[in-house]
GROMACS .gro file of C-alpha atoms in nm:
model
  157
    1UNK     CA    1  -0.997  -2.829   1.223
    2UNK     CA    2  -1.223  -2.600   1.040
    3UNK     CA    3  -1.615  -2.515   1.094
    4UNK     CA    4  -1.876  -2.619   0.865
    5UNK     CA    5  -2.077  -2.330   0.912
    6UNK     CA    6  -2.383  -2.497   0.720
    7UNK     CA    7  -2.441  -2.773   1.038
    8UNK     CA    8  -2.625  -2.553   1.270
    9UNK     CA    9  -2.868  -2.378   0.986
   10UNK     CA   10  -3.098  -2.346   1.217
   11UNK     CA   11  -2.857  -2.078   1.404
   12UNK     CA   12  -2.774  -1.810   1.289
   13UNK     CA   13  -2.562  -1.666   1.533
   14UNK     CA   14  -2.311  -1.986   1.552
   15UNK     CA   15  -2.330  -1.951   1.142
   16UNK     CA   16  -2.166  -1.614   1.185
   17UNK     CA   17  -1.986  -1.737   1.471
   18UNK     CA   18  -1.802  -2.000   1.301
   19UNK     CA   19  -1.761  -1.839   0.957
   20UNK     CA   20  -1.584  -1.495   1.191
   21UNK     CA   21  -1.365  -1.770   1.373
   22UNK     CA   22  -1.254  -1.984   1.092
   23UNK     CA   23  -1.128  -1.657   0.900
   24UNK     CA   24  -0.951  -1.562   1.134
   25UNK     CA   25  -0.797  -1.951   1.237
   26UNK     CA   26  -0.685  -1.978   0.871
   27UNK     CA   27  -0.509  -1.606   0.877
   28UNK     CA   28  -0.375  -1.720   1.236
   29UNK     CA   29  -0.216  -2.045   1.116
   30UNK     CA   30  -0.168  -1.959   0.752
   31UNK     CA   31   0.068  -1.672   0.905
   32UNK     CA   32   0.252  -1.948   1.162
   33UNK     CA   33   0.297  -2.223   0.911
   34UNK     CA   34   0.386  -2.002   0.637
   35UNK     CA   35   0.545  -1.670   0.766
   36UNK     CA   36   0.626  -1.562   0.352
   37UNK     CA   37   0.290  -1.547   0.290
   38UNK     CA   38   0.144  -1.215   0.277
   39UNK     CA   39  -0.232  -1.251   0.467
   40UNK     CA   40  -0.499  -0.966   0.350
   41UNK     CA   41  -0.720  -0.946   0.607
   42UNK     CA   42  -1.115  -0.743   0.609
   43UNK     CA   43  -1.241  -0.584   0.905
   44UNK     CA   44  -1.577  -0.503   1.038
   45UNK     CA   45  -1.460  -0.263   1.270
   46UNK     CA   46  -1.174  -0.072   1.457
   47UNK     CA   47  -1.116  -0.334   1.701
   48UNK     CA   48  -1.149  -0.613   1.476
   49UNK     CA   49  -0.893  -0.435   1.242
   50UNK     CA   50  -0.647  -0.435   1.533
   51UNK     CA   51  -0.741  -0.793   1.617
   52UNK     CA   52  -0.653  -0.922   1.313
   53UNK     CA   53  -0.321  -0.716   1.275
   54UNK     CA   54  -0.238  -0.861   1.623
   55UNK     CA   55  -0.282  -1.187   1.472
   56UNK     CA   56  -0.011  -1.072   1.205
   57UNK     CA   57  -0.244  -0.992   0.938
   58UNK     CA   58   0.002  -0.801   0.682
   59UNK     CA   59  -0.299  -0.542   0.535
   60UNK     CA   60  -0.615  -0.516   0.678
   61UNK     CA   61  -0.937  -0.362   0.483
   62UNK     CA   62  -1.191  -0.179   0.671
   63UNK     CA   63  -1.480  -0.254   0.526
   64UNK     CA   64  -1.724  -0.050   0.706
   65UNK     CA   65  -1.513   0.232   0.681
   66UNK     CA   66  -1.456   0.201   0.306
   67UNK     CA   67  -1.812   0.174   0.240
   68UNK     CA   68  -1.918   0.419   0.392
   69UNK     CA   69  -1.649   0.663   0.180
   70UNK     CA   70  -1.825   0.488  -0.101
   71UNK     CA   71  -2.194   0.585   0.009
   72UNK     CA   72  -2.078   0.900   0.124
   73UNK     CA   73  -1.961   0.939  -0.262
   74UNK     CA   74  -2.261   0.848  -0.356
   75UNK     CA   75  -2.463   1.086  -0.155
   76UNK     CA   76  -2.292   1.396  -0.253
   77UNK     CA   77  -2.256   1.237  -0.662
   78UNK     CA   78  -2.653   1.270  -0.629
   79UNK     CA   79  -2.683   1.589  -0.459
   80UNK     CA   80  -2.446   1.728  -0.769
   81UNK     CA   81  -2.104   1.702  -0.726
   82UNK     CA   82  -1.903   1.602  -0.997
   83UNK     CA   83  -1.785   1.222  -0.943
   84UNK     CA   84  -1.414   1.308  -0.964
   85UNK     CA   85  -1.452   1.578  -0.678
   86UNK     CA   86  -1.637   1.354  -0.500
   87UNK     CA   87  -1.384   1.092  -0.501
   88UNK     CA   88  -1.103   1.355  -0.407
   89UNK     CA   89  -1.287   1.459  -0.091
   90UNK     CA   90  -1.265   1.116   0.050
   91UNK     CA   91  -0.867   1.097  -0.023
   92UNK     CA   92  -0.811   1.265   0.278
   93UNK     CA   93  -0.982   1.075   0.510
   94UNK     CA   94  -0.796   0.727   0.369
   95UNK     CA   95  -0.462   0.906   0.414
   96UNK     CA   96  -0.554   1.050   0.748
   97UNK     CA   97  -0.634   0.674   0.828
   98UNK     CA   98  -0.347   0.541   0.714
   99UNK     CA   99  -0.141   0.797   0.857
  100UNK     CA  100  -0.245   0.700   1.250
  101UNK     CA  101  -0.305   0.328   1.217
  102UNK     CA  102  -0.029   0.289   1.425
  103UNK     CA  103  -0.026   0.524   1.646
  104UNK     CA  104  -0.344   0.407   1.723
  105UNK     CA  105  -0.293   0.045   1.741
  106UNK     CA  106   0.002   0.046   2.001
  107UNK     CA  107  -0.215   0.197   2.292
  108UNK     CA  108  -0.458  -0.055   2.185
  109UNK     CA  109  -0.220  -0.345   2.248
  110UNK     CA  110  -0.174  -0.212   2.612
  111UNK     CA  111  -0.532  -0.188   2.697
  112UNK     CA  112  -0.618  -0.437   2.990
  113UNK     CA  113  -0.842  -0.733   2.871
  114UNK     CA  114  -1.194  -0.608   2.947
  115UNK     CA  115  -1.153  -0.231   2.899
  116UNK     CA  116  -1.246  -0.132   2.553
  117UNK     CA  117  -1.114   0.231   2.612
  118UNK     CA  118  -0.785   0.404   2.775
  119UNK     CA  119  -0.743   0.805   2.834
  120UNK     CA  120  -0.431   0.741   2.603
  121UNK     CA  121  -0.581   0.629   2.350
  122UNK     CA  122  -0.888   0.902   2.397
  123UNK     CA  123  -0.595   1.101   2.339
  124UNK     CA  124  -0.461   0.988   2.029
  125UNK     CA  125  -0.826   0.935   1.834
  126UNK     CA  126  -0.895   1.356   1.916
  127UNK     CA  127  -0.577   1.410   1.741
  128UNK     CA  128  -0.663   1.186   1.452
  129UNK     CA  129  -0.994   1.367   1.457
  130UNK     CA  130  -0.786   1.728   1.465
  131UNK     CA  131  -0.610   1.610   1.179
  132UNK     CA  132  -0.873   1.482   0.979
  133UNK     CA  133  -1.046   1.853   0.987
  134UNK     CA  134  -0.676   1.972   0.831
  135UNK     CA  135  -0.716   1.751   0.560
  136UNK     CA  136  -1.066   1.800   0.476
  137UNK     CA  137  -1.015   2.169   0.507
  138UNK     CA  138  -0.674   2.159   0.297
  139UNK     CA  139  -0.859   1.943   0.046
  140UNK     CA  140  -1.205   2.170   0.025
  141UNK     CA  141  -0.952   2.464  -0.046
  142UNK     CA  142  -0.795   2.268  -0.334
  143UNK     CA  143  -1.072   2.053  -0.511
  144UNK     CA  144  -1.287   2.337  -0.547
  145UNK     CA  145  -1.094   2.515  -0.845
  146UNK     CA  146  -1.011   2.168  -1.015
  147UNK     CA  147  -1.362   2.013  -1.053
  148UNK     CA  148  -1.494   2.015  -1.371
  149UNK     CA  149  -1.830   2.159  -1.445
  150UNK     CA  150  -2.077   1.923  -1.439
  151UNK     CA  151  -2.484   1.871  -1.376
  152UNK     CA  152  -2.575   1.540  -1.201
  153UNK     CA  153  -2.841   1.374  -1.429
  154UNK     CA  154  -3.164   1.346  -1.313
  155UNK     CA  155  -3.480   1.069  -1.331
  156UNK     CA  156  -3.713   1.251  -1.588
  157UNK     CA  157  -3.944   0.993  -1.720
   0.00000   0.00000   0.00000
């Protein structure tokens, strides 16, 4: 059975409801009936992301995570740096991620229901943070000599 999320329009929070729980019902089953199929999955947060790989989601998007890389892009575009640099600076921080996904998803699996946190995983997410600062340091040292010269336009009438 799937949800018509348009019957309750007067409800907004069983829209969002239903729309959240027939994704993931359709990755869920899609996955059982048809185990070749490769399910993409999109994320709204950390613990949704390891929700939906739980479920047996093959790939699974972040999408606040990846937007905000994008804004962050954005931001320092504007403030001057060249659009190529600015796109290098974030490659660290999508490697880093996909580096620790799964260390970081096992001690999630063993949380009990109820607790959102565990000293193990504590553990793990300072290390990811540790390595992260590497990375970006690694990668300021690097994209500094290959940028190209270049002056961010600006919004002269």
């Amino acid at each position: 059975m799937f949800f018509n999320p348009y019957l309750d329009d007067d409800r907004p929070d069983i829209i969002i409801l239903r729309a959240y729980y027939s994704a993931f019902i359709i990755g869920v089953f899609t996955k059982q009936l048809y185990s070749e199929v490769w399910v993409l999955a999109r994320d709204f947060d950390r613990g949704h992301g390891y929700e939906l790989r739980a479920a047996s989601a093959d790939d699974v998007v972040s999408e606040t995570y990846y937007s905000a890389l994008a804004l962050g892009g954005d931001a320092l575009t504007v403030m001057g740096v060249h659009p190529e640099r600015a796109r290098r600076m974030t490659q660290p921080l999508v490697a880093s991620e996909k580096a620790n996904e799964d260390q970081q998803f096992e001690p999630w699996r063993n949380i009990e229901e109820g607790i959102h946190f565990s000293p193990r995983y504590g553990e793990l997410f300072m290390k990811l943070e540790e390595h992260l600062g590497h990375a970006m340091r690694e990668n300021a040292r690097r994209t500094e000599d290959e940028a190209p010269a270049w002056t961010a336009p600006t919004d002269n009438p």
